[in-house]
Protein backbone atom coordinates (compact mmCIF):
# COMPACT_ATOMS: atom_id res chain seq x y z
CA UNK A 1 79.03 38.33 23.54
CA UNK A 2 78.75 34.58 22.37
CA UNK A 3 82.41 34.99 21.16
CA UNK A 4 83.81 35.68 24.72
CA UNK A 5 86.64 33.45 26.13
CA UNK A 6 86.04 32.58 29.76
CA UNK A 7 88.14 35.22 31.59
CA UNK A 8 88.84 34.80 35.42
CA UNK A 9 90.37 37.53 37.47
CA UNK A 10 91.56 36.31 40.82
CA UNK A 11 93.45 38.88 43.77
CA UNK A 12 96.67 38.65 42.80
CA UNK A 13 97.33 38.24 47.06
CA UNK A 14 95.38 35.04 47.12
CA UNK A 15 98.03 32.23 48.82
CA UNK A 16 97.91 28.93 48.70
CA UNK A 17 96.25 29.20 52.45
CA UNK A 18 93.71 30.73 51.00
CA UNK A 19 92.03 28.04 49.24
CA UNK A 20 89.76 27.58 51.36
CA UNK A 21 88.50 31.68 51.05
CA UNK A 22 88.67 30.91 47.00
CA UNK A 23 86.34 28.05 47.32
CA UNK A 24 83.80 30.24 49.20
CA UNK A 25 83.70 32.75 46.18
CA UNK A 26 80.37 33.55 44.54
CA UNK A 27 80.51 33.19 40.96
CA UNK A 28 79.41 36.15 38.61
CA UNK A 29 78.93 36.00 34.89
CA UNK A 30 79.42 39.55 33.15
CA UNK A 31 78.46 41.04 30.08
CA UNK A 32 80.09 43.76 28.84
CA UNK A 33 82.07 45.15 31.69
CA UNK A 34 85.60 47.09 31.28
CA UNK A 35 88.52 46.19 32.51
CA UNK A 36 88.54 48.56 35.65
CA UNK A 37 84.77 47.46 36.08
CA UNK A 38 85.86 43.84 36.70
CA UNK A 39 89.58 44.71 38.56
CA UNK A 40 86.73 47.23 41.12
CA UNK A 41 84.53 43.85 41.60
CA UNK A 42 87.59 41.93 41.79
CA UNK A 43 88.35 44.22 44.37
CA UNK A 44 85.25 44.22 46.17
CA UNK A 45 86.28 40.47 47.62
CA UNK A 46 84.67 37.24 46.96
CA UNK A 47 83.50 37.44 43.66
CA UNK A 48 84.94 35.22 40.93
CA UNK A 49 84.15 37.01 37.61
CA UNK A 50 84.00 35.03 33.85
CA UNK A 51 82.72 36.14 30.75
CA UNK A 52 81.27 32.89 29.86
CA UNK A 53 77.99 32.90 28.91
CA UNK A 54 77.40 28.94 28.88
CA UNK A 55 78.10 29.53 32.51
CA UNK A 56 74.65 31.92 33.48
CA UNK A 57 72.89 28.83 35.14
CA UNK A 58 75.05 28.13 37.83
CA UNK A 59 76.05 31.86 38.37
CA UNK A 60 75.16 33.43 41.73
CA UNK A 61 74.89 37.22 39.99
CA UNK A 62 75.30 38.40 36.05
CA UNK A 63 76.45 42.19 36.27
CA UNK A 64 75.83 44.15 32.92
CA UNK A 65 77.54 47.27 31.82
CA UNK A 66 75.64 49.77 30.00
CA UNK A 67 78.64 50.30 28.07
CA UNK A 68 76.95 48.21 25.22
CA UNK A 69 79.13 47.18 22.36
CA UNK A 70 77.93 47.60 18.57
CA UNK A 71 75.69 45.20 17.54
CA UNK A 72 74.59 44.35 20.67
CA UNK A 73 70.81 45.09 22.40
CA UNK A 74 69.61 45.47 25.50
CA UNK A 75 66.93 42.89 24.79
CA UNK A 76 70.10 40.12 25.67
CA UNK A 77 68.68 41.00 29.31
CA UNK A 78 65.63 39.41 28.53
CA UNK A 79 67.44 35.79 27.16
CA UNK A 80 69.54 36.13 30.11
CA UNK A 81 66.57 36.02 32.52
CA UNK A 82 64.92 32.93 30.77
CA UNK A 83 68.45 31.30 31.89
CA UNK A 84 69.12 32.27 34.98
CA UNK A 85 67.28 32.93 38.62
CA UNK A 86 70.00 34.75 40.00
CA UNK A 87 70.02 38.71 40.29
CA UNK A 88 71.05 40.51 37.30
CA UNK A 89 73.26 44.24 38.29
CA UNK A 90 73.38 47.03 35.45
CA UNK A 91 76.22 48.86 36.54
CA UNK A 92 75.17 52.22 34.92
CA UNK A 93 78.17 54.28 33.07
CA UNK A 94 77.54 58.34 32.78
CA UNK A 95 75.37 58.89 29.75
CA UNK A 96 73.70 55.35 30.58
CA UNK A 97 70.70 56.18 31.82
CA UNK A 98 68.38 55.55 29.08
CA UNK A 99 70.28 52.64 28.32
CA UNK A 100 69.78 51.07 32.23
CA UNK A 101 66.00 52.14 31.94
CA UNK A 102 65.84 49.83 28.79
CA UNK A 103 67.60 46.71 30.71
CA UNK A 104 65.88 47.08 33.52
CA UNK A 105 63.12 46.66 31.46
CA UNK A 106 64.06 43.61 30.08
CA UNK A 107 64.39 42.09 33.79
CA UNK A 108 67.29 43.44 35.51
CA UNK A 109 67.32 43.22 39.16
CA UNK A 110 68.73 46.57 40.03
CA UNK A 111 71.05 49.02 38.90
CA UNK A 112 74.65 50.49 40.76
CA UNK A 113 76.61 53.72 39.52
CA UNK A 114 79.87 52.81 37.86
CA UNK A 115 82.84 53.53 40.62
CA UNK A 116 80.43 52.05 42.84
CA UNK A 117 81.42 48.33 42.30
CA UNK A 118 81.44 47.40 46.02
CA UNK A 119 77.55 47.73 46.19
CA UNK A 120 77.06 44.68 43.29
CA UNK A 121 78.18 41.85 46.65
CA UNK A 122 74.86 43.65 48.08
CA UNK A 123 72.84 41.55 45.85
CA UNK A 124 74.11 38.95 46.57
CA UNK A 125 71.85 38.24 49.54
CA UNK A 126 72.17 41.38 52.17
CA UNK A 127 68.86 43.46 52.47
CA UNK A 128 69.02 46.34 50.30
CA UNK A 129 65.39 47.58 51.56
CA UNK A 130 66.97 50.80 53.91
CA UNK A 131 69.36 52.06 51.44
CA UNK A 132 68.63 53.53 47.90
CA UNK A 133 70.86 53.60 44.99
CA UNK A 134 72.24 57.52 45.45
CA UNK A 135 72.03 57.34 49.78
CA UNK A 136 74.71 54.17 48.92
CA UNK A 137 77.08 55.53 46.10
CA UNK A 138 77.11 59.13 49.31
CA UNK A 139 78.40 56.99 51.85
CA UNK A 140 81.03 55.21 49.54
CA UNK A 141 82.01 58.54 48.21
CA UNK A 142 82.40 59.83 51.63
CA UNK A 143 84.40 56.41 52.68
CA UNK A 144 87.21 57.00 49.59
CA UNK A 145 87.41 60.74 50.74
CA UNK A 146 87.69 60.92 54.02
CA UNK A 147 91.45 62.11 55.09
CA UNK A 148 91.70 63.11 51.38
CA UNK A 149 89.32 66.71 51.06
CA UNK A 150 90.06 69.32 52.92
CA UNK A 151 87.74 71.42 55.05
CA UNK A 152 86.31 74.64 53.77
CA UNK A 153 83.71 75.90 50.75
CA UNK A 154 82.28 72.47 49.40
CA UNK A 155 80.30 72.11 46.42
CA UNK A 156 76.85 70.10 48.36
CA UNK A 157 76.37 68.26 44.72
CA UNK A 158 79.41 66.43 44.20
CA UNK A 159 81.22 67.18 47.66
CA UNK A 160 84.47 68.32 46.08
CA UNK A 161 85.95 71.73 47.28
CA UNK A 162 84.61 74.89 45.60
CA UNK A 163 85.44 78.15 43.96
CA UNK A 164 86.15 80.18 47.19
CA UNK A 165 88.54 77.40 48.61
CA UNK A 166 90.34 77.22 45.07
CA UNK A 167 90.55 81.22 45.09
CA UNK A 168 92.12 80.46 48.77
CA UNK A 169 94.67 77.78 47.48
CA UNK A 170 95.81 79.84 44.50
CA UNK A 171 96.29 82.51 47.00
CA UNK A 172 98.41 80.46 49.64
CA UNK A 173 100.79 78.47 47.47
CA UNK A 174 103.68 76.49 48.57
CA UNK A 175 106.47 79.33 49.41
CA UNK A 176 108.07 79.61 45.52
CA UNK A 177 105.96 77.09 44.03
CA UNK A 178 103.47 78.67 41.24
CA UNK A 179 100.60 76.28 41.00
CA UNK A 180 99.69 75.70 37.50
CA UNK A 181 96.06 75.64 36.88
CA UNK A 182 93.65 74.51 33.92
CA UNK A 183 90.20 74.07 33.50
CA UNK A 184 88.39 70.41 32.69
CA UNK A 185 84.90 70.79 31.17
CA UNK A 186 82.06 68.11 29.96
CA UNK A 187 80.86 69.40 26.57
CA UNK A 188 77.17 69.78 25.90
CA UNK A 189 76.53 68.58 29.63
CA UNK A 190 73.82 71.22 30.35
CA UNK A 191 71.87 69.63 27.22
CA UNK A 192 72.39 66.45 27.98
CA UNK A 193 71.03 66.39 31.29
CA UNK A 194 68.08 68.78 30.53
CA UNK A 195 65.49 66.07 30.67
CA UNK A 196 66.79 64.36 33.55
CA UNK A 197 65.34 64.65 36.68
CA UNK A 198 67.29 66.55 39.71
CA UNK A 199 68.13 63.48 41.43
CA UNK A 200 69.21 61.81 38.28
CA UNK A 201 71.58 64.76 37.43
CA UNK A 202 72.91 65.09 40.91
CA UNK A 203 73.81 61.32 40.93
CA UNK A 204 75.90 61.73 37.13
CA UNK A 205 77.79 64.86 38.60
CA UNK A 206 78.23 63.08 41.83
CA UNK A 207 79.69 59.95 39.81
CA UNK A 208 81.68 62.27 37.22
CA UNK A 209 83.63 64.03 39.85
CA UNK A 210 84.57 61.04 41.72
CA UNK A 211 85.79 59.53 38.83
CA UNK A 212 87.59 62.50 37.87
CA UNK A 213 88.99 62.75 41.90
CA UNK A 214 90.00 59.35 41.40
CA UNK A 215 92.12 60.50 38.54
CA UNK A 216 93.40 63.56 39.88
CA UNK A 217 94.78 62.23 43.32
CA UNK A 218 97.01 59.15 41.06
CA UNK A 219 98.57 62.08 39.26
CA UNK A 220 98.72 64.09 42.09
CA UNK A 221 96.68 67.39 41.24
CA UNK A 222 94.09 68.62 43.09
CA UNK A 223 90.63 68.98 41.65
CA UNK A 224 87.80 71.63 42.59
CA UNK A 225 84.07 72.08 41.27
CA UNK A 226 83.17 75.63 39.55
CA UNK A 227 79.77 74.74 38.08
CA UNK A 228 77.97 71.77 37.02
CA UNK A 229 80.02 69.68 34.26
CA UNK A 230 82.50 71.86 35.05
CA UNK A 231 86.17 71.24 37.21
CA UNK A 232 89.25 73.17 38.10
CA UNK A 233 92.45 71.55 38.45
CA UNK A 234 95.68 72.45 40.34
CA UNK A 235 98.63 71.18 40.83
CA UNK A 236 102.78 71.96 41.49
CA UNK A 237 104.37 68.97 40.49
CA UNK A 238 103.24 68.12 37.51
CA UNK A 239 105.07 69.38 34.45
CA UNK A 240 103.36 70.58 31.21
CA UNK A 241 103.45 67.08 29.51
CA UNK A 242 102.62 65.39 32.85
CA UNK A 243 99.71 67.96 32.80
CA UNK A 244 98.61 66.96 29.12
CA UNK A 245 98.55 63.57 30.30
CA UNK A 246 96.19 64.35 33.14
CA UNK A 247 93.94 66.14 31.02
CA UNK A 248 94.08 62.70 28.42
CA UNK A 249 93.12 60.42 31.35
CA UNK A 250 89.98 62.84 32.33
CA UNK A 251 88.89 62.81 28.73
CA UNK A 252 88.96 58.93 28.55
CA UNK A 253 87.08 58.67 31.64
């Protein structure tokens, strides 16, 4: 990425008061992140994120997506850790995995589940030693869900409702109100994840649901989990178009 401008995102509530706050910002360099990668760090607090390369040495953290661009190799790991001391994140994308095992190998510090953004400020000093990668990206799924799920069957992989509490909604509509219903599956996920181990699979359905319930409660539909790679989604608001849409912004996730 020796082409890339610098590119700082700031909170857009940061006052003038706050100078003082900005100052105290830790400074991360990143290599190919995604827009809602950085805006999720950005997020996150304290981090002031460039894409400028020249900048590695006095960087407190380099994140890396595994989101690589063509043309580009994971060996760039390796040149960044003859440059720089600091930790260096993967933040791992679904489908990444062989690509985080291959930057890791090149030096990376550590790796954190896309969605999970929050996690990266870990690194930058807290003790990681009592909490692994998939106990972590649990408790922050739990954190975004918690007033949003309601009680009742629960899939225990990705925690989202299951078939019995979807039979159960379709049953007890809204008084008039037909809920329309369609169906959201990953192609070709069972041979995809065939060589993974359980843990590893668990994690990439526990990652693609959130990210799919993420997308779901924006537009307002309700999602549910019928089998692995698999999703059910209601709603009875959206129209048809609205509902094409929906389905557009899953398959882009």
């Amino acid at each position: 990425m020796a082409d890339a401008d610098t590119a700082v995102l700031e909170q857009s509530d940061v006052s003038e008061d706050d100078s003082s706050a900005a100052a105290a910002s830790r400074l991360v360099v990143s290599l190919w992140l995604s827009d809602s990668v950085r805006n999720r760090l950005v997020a996150a607090g304290g981090l002031q994120i460039v894409e400028d390369l020249d900048r590695v040495g006095s960087a407190d953290l380099i994140a890396v997506s595994t989101r690589i661009p063509p043309g580009e190799s994971p060996a760039r790991i390796a040149e960044l850790r003859q440059q720089a001391s600091c930790p260096i994140v993967v933040i791992v994308h679904p489908g990444g995995e062989d690509v985080a095992v291959a930057l890791m190998s090149g030096g990376a510090s550590g790796l954190v589940a896309e969605g999970n953004e929050p996690t990266v400020a870990a690194f930058l000093g807290s003790d990681l030693s009592g909490t692994g990668l998939i106990e972590a990206y649990e408790q922050t799924l739990d954190r975004r869900s918690a007033g949003r799920r309601s009680s009742g069957d629960r899939d225990p992989v990705t925690r989202l409702r299951g078939m019995s509490a979807l039979d159960a909604r379709l049953a007890n509509g809204a008084a008039g109100a037909v809920p329309r219903l369609g169906w959201a599956r990953v192609i070709g996920f069972e041979e995809a994840t065939r060589r993974l181990s359980v843990e590893a699979r668990d994690i990439l359905r526990r990652r693609l649901a959130a990210q799919f319930e993420e997308i779901c409660h924006h537009r307002n539909a309700e999602i549910y989990a019928s089998e692995a790679g698999e999703f059910a989604i209601v709603t009875e608001t959206l129209s048809i178009a609205e509902f094409e849409r929906l389905g557009m912004d899953l398959i882009q996730a």
